[in-house]
Tab-separated table of C-alpha atoms in Angstrom:
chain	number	residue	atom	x	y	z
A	661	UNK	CA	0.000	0.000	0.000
A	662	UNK	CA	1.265	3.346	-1.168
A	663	UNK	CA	1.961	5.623	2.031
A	664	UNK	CA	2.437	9.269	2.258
A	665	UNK	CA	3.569	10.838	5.234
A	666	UNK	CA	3.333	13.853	6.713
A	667	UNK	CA	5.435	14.942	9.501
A	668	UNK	CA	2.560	17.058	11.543
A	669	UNK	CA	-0.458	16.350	11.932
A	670	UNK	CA	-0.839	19.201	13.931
A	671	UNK	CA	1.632	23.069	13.504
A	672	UNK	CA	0.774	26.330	15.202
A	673	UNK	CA	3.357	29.009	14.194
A	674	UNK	CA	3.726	32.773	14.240
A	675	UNK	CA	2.981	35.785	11.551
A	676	UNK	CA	6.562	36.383	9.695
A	677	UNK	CA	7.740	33.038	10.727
A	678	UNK	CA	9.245	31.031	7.965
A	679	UNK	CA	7.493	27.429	8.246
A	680	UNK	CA	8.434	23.933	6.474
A	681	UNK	CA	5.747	21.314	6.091
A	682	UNK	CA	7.247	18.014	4.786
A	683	UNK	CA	5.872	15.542	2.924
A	684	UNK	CA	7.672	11.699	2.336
A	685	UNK	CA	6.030	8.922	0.074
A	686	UNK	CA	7.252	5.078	-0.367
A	687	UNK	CA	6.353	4.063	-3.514
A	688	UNK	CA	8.948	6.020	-5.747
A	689	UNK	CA	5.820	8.033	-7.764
A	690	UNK	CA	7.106	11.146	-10.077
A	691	UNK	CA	4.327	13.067	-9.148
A	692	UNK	CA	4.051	15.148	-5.720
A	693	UNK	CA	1.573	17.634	-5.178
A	694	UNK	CA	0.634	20.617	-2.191
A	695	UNK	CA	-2.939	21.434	-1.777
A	696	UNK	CA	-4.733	23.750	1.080
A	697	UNK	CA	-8.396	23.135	1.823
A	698	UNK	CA	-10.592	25.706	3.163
A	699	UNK	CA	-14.253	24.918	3.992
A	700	UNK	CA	-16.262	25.765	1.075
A	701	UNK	CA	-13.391	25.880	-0.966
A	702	UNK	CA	-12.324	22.302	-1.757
A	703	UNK	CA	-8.591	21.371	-2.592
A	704	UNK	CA	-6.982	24.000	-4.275
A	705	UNK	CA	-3.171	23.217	-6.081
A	706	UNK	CA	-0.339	25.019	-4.783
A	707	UNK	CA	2.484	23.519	-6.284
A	708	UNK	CA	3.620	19.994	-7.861
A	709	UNK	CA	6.631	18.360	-9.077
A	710	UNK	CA	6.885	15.699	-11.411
A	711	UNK	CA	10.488	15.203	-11.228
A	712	UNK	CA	13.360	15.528	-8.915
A	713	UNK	CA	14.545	19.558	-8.724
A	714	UNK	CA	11.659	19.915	-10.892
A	715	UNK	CA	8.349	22.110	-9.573
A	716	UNK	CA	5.424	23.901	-11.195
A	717	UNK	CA	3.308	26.603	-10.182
A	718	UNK	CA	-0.313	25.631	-9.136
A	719	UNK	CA	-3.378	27.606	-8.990
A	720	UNK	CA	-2.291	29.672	-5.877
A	721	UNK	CA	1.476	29.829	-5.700
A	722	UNK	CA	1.462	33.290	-4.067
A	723	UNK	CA	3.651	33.117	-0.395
A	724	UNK	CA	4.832	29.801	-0.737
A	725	UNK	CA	7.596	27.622	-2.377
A	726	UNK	CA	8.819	24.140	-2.291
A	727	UNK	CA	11.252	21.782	-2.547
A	728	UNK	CA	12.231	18.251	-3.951
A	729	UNK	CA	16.296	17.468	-3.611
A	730	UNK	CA	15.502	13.699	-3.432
A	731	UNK	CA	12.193	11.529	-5.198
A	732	UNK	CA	10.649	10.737	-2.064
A	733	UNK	CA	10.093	13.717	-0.496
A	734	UNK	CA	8.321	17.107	-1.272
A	735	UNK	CA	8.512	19.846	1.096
A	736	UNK	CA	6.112	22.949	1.058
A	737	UNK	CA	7.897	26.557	2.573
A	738	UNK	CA	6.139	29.244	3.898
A	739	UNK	CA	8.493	32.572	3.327
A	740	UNK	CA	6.795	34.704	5.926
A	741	UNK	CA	3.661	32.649	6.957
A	742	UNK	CA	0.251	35.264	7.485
A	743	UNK	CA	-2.932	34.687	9.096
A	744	UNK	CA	-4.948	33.889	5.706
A	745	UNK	CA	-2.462	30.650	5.649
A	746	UNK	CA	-3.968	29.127	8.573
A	747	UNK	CA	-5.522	25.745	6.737
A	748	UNK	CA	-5.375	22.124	6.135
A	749	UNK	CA	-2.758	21.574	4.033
A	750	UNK	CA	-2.457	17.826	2.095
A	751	UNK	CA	0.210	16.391	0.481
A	752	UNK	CA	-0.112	14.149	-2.381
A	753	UNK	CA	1.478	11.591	-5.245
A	754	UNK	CA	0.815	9.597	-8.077
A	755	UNK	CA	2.895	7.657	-10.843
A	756	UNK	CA	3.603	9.340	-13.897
A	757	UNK	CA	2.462	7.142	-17.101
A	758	UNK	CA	2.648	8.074	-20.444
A	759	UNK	CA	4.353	11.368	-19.301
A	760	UNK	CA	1.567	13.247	-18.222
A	761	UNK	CA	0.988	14.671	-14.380
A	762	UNK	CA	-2.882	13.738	-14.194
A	763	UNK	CA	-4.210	10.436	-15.521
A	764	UNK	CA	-3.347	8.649	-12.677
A	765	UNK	CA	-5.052	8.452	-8.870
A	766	UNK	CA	-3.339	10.443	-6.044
A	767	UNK	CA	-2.440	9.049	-2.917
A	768	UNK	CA	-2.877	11.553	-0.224
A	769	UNK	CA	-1.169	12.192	3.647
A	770	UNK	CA	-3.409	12.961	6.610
A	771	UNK	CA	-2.570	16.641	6.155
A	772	UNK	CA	-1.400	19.527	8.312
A	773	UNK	CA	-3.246	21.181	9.921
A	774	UNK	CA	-1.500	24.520	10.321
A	775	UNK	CA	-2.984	27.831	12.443
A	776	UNK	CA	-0.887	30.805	11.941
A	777	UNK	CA	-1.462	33.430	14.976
B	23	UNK	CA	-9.792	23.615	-19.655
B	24	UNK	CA	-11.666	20.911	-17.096
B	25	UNK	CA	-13.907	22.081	-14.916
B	26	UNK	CA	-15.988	19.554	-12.289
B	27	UNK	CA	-18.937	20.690	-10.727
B	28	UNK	CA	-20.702	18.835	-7.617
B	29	UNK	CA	-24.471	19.749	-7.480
B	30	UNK	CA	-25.401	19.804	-4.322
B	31	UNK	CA	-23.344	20.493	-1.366
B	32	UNK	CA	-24.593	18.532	1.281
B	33	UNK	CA	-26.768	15.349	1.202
B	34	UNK	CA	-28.683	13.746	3.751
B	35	UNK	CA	-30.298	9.933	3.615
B	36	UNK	CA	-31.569	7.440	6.505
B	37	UNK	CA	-29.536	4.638	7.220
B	38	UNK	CA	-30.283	1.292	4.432
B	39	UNK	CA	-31.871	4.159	1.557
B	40	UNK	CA	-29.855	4.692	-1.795
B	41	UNK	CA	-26.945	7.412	-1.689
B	42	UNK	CA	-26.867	9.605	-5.078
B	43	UNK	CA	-23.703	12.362	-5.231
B	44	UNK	CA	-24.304	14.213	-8.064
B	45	UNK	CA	-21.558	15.332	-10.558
B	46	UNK	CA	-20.990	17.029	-13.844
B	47	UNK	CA	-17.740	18.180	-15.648
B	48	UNK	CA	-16.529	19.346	-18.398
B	49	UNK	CA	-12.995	18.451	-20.247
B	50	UNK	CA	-11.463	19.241	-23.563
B	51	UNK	CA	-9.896	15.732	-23.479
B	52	UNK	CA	-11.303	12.065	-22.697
B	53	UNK	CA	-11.385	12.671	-19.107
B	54	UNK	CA	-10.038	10.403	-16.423
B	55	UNK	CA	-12.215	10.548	-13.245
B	56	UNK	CA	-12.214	10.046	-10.383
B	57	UNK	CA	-14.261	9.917	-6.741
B	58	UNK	CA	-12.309	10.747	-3.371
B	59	UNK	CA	-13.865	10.143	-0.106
B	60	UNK	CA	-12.470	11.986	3.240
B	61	UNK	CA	-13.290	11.275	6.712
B	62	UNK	CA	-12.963	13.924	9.165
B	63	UNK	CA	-9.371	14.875	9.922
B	64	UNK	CA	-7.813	12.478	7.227
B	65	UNK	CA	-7.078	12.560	3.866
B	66	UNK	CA	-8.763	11.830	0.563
B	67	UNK	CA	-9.143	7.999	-0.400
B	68	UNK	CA	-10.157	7.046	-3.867
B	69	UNK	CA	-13.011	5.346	-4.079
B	70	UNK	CA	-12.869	4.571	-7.818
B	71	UNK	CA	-11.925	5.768	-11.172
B	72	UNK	CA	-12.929	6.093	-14.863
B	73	UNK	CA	-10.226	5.541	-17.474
B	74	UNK	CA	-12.163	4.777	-21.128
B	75	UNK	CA	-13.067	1.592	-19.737
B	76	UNK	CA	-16.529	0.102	-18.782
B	77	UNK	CA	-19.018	2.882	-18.041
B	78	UNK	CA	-19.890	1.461	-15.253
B	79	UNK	CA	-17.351	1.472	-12.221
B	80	UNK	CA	-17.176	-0.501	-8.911
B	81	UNK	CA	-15.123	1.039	-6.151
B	82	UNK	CA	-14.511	0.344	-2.700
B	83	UNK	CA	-17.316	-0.048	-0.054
B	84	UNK	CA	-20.136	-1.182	-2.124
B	85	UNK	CA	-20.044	2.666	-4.500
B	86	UNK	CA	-20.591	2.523	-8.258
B	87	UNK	CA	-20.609	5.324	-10.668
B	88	UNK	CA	-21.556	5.288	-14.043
B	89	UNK	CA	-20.218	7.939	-16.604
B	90	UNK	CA	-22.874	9.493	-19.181
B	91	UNK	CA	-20.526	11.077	-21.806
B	92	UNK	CA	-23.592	12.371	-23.774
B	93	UNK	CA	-24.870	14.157	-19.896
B	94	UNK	CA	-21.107	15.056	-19.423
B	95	UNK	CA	-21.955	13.238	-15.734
B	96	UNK	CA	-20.047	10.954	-13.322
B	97	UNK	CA	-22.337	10.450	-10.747
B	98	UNK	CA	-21.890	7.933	-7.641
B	99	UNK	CA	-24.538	5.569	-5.921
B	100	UNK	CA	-24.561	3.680	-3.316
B	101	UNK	CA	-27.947	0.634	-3.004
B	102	UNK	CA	-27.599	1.254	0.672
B	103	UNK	CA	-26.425	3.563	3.217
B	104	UNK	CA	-24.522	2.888	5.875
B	105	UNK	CA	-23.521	5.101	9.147
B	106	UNK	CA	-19.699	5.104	8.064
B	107	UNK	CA	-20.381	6.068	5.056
B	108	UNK	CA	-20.731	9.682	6.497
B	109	UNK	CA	-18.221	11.671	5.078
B	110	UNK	CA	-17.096	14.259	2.096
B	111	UNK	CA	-17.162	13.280	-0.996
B	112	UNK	CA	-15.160	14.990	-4.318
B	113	UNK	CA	-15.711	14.429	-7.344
B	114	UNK	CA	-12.199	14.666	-9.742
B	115	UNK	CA	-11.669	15.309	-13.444
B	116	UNK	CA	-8.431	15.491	-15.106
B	117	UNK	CA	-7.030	15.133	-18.670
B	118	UNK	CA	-3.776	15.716	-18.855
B	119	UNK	CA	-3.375	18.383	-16.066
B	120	UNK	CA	-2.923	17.596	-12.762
B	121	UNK	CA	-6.213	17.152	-10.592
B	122	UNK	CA	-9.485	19.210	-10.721
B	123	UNK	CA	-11.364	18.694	-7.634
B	124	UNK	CA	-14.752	19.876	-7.157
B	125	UNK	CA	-16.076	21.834	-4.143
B	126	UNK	CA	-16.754	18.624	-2.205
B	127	UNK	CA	-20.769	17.127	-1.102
B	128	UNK	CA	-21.031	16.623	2.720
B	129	UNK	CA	-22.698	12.917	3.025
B	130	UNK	CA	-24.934	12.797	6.452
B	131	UNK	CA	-26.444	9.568	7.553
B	132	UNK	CA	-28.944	9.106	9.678
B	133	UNK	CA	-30.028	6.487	12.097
């Protein structure tokens, strides 16, 4: 069974404090993926990599960034972190076939959920 | 562009009556999709997916869904409802883009 973890379930962290939520999956899949949900809102993309070193913008990239230096894990970094960051945030992968991102099911982490104060 | 749209935002049945979570999209591509189920304070699970295959899908937990390319709908049934089956539910359409999820419908059962 495919497993992604991630490292808090549970963050509460400062305004202007720079944050790292990490994300590690076992089953050596290309794709990782950052989401926040907000009620009412649904999952919305952040960012996603579909190779190592490799990252793309999402639908809301604005005060974030991430990192992948190694396949298995995918870590999300808030520069300054703000109040209107406080969410669930969920990690994600998938394998890659065919070379495209999307045709294949995501696995998802618990998620984080993070309260900025 | 893909767009996914779940009709109704929260659904309420008695325990042992049919479940029915609506869902339409729209895709510029065959579509791949998918339904996600999330139980409070954990992620999404996939319940099951459409890939060009049968029109008819079995997933996990006794769901089906049947896509209706000419209704551009995907939606999900269940015969019979069961109290752990209270959860939210998203419907998922994707091409060859990475995930569109829709808004999410808030499953209720009740004894």
């Amino acid at each position: 069974d495919v497993k992604v973890t991630q490292s808090s379930r549970y963050l509460v962290k400062r305004t202007g404090e720079k944050v790292f939520l990490e994300c590690v999956q076992d089953m050596d899949h290309e794709n990782m993926f950052w989401y926040r949900q907000d009620p009412g809102l649904g999952l919305r993309l952040i960012y996603f990599s579909y190779d190592v070193k490799m990252k793309e913008k999402g639908d809301i990239p604005e005060g974030y960034s991430v990192s992948r230096e190694k396949k298995e894990r995918f870590s999300l970094i808030l520069e300054s972190a703000s109040t209107n960051q406080t969410s669930m945030y969920l990690c994600a992968s998938s394998l890659q076939t065919g070379g495209l991102i999307g045709n294949q099911p995501q696995h998802f982490g618990d998620g984080t959920r993070l309260s900025i104060l | 562009a893909q767009s996914v749209t779940q009709l109704d935002s929260h659904v309420s049945v008695s325990e042992g009556t049919p479940v029915l979570l609506r869902c339409n999209y729209s895709s510029s591509y065959s579509p791949s999709l998918f339904w996600y189920v999330q139980h409070p304070n954990k992620g999404l699970q996939l319940l099951l997916k459409y890939t060009s295959a049968a029109t008819l899908v079995k997933g996990i937990n006794g769901f089906e869904a049947e896509f209706k390319k000419s209704e551009t709908s995907f939606h999900l049934t269940k015969p019979s409802a069961h109290m752990s089956d209270a959860a939210e539910y998203f419907c998922v359409v994707t091409g060859n883009t990475p995930l569109v999820f829709g808004k999410g419908t808030r499953l209720s059962v009740i004894a």
